[in-house]
GROMACS .gro file of C-alpha atoms in nm:
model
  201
    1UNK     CA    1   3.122   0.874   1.932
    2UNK     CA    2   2.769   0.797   1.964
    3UNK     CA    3   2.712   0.455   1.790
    4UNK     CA    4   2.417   0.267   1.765
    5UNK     CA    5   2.333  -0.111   1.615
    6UNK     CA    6   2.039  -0.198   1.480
    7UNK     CA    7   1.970  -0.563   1.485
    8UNK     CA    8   1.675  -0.722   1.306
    9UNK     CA    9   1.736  -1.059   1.480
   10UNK     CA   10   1.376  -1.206   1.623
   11UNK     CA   11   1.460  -1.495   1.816
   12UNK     CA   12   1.587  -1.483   2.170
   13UNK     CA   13   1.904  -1.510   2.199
   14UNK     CA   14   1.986  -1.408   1.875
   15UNK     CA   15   2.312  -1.484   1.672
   16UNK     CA   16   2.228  -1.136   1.460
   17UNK     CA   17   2.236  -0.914   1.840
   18UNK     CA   18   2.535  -1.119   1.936
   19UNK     CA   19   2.679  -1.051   1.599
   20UNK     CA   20   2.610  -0.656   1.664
   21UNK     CA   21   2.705  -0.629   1.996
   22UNK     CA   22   3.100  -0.831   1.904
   23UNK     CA   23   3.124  -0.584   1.658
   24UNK     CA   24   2.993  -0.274   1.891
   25UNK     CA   25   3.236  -0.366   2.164
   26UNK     CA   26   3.555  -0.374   1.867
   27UNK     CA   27   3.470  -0.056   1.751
   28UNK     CA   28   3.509   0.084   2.143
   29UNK     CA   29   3.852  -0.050   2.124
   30UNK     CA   30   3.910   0.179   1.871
   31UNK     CA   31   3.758   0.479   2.023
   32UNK     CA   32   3.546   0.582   2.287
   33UNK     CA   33   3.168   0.503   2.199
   34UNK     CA   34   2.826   0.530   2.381
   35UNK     CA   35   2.615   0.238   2.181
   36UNK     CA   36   2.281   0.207   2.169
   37UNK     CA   37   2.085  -0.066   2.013
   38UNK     CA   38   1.794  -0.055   1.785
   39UNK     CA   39   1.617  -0.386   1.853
   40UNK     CA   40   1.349  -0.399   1.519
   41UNK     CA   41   1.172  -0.722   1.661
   42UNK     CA   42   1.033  -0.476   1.956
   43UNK     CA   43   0.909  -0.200   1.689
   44UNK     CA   44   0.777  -0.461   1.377
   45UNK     CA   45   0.421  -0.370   1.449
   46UNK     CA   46   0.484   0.002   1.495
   47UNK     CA   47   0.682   0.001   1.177
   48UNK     CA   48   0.346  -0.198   1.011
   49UNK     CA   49   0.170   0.099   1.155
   50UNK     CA   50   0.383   0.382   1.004
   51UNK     CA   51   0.249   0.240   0.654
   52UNK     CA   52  -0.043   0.236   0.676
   53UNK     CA   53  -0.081   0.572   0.886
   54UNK     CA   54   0.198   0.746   0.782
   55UNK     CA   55   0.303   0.851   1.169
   56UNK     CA   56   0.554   0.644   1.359
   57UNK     CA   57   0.501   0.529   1.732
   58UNK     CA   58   0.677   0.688   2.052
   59UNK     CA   59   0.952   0.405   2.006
   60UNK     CA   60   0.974   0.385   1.641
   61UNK     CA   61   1.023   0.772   1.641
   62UNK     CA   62   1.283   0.731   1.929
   63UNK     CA   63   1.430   0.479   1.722
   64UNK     CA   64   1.472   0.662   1.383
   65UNK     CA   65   1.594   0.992   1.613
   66UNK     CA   66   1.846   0.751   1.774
   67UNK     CA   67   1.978   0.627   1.369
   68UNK     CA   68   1.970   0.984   1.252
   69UNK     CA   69   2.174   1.120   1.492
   70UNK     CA   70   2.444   0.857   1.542
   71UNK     CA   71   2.789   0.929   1.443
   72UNK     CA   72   2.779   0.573   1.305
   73UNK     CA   73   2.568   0.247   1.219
   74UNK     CA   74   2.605  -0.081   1.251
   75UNK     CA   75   2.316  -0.300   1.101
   76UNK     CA   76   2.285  -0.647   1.110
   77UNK     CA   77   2.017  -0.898   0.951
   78UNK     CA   78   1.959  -1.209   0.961
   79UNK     CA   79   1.926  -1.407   0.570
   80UNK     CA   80   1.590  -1.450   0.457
   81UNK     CA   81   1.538  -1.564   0.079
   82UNK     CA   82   1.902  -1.475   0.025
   83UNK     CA   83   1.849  -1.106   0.116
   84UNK     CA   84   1.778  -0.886   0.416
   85UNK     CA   85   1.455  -0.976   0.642
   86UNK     CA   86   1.147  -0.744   0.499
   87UNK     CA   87   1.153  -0.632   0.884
   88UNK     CA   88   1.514  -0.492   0.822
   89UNK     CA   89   1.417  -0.353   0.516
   90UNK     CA   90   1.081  -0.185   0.674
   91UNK     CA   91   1.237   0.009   0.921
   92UNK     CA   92   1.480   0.165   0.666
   93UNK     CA   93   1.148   0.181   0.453
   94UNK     CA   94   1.028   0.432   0.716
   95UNK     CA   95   1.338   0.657   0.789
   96UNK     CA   96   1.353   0.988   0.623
   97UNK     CA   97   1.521   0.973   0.303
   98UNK     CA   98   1.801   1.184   0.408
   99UNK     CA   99   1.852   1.032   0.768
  100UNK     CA  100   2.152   0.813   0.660
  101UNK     CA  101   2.335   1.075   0.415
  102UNK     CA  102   2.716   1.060   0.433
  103UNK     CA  103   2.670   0.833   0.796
  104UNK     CA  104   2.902   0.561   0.863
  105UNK     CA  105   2.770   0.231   0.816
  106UNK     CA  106   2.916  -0.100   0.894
  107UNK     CA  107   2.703  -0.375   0.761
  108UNK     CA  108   2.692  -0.724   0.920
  109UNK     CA  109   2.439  -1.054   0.864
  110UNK     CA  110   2.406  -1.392   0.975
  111UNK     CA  111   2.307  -1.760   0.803
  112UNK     CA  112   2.269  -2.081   0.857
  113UNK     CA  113   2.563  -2.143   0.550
  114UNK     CA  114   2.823  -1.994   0.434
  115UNK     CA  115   2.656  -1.959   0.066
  116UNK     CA  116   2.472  -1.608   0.142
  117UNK     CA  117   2.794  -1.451   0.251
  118UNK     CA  118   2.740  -1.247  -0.125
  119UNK     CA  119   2.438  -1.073   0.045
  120UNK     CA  120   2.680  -0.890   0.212
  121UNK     CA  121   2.765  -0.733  -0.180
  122UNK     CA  122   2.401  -0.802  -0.387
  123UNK     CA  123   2.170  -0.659  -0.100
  124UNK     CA  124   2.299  -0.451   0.176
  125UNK     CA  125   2.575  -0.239   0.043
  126UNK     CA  126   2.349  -0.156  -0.288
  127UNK     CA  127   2.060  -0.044  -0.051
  128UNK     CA  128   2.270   0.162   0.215
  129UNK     CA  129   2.449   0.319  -0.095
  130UNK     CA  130   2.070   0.430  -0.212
  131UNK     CA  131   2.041   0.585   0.149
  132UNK     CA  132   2.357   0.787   0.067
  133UNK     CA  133   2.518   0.641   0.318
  134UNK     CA  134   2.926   0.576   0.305
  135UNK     CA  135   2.997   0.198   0.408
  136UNK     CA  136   3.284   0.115   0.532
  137UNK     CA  137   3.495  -0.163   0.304
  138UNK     CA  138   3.437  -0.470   0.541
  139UNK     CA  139   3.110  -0.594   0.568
  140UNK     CA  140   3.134  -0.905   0.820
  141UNK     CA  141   2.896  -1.220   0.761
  142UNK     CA  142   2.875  -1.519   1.034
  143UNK     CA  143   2.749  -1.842   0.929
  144UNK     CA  144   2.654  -2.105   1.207
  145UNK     CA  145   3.016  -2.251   1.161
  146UNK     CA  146   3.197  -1.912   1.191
  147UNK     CA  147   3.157  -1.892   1.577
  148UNK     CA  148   3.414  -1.996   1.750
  149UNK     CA  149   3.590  -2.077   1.444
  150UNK     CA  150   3.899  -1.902   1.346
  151UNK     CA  151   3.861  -1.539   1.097
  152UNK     CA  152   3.547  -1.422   1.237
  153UNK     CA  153   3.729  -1.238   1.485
  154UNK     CA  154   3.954  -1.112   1.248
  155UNK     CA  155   3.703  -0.968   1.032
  156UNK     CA  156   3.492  -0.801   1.315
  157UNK     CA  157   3.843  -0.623   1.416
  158UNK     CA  158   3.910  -0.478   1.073
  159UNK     CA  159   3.509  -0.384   0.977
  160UNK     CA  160   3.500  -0.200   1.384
  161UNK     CA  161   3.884  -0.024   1.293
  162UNK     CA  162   3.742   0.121   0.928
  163UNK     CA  163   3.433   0.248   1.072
  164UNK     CA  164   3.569   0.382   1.374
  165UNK     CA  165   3.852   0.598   1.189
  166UNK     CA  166   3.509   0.714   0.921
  167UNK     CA  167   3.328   0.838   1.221
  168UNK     CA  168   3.644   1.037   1.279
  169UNK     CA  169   3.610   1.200   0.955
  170UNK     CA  170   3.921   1.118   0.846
  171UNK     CA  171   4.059   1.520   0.908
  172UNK     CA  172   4.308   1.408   1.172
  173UNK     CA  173   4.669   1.590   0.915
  174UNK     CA  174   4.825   1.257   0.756
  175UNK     CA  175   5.197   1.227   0.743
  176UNK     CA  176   5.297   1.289   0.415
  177UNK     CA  177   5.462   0.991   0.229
  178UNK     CA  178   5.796   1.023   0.007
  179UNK     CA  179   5.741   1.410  -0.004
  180UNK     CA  180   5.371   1.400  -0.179
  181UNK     CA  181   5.125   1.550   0.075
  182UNK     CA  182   4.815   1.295   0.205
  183UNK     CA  183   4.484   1.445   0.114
  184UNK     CA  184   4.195   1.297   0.311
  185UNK     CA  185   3.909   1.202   0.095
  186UNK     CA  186   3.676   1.402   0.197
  187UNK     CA  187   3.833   1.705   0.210
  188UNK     CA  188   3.907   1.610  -0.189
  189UNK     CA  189   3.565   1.545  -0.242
  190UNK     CA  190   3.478   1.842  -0.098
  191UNK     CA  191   3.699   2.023  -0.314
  192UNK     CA  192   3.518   1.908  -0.599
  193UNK     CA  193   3.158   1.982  -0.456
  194UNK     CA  194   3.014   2.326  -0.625
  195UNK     CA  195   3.166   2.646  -0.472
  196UNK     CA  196   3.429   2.413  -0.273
  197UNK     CA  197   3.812   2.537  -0.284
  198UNK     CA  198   3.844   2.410  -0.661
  199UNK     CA  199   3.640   2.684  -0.749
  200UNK     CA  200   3.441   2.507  -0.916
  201UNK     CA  201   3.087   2.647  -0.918
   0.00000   0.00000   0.00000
């Protein structure tokens, strides 16, 4: 599995790469990954470039080659305003619009308090769900109390499991259950695409 984290943290250290590279090193418990990471404070004047020029920089373009070809994403932000950092949001900004389409995303943030833990649900899994992208049900938020403190870990476990078995697409045959046969997801939304086995068309 080729993963790769992109973390919009800017000071060094940063609790938002920590954050990224915890949840990196669960998900290759769960299966075999080569990660990469995506560091945006290294490409925020490139990505001001790409606006105003409309052509991204040797790293930038290395960077958005990188997030288009992963087999999954995990993106973490720090709060700013009670939403993502504009840097964060820049860099998606500047993808092509189909770059993230049915990729696995895990999304992640960090705070200073436990109050922005929603921008988990108002912010970053309404904008990755723009992007077509298919989030996995965990997102994981640290405050500055969560380290160390018991759940964190917890969370970071379940969020890496769920996007490690997405990556696998899900097509590894299910048992079935009480005699009724276990349809994977996709392979039921595929059914229902145009021309798929429903024959729908």
């Amino acid at each position: 599995m080729k993963l790769v984290v992109v973390s919009a943290g800017l000071s060094v250290p940063s609790s938002t790469r920590l954050l990224g590279d915890r949840l990196a090193a669960a998900v290759a418990r769960h299966t075999p990954a080569e990660v990469e990471v995506v560091e945006l404070r290294d490409l925020a004047v490139e990505i001001a470039h790409n606006f105003t020029n409309g052509f991204p920089g040797r790293a930038l373009s290395a960077a958005q080659d990188a997030v288009a070809g992963a087999d999954g994403l995990i993106v973490v932000t720090p709060v700013f305003s009670a939403s993502y950092s504009g840097l964060f949001k820049s860099f998606f900004d500047v993808l092509d619009k189909d770059a993230l389409e049915g990729k696995p995303v895990l999304i992640a943030a960090t705070g200073g308090t436990a109050r922005h833990s929603l921008v988990l649900e108002h912010a970053l899994r309404p904008l990755f769900a723009y992007l077509r992208a298919v989030v996995v049900p965990t997102g994981v938020y640290a405050a500055s109390e969560d380290w160390g403190a018991e759940g964190l870990d917890g969370r970071i476990e379940r969020a890496a499991g769920e996007l490690a078995a997405l990556a696998a697409g899900l097509s590894k045959p299910r048992p079935a259950r009480d005699g009724l046969e276990v349809v994977p997801f996709a392979d039921q939304l595929a059914a229902l695409s145009p021309g798929g086995p429903s024959g729908l068309a």
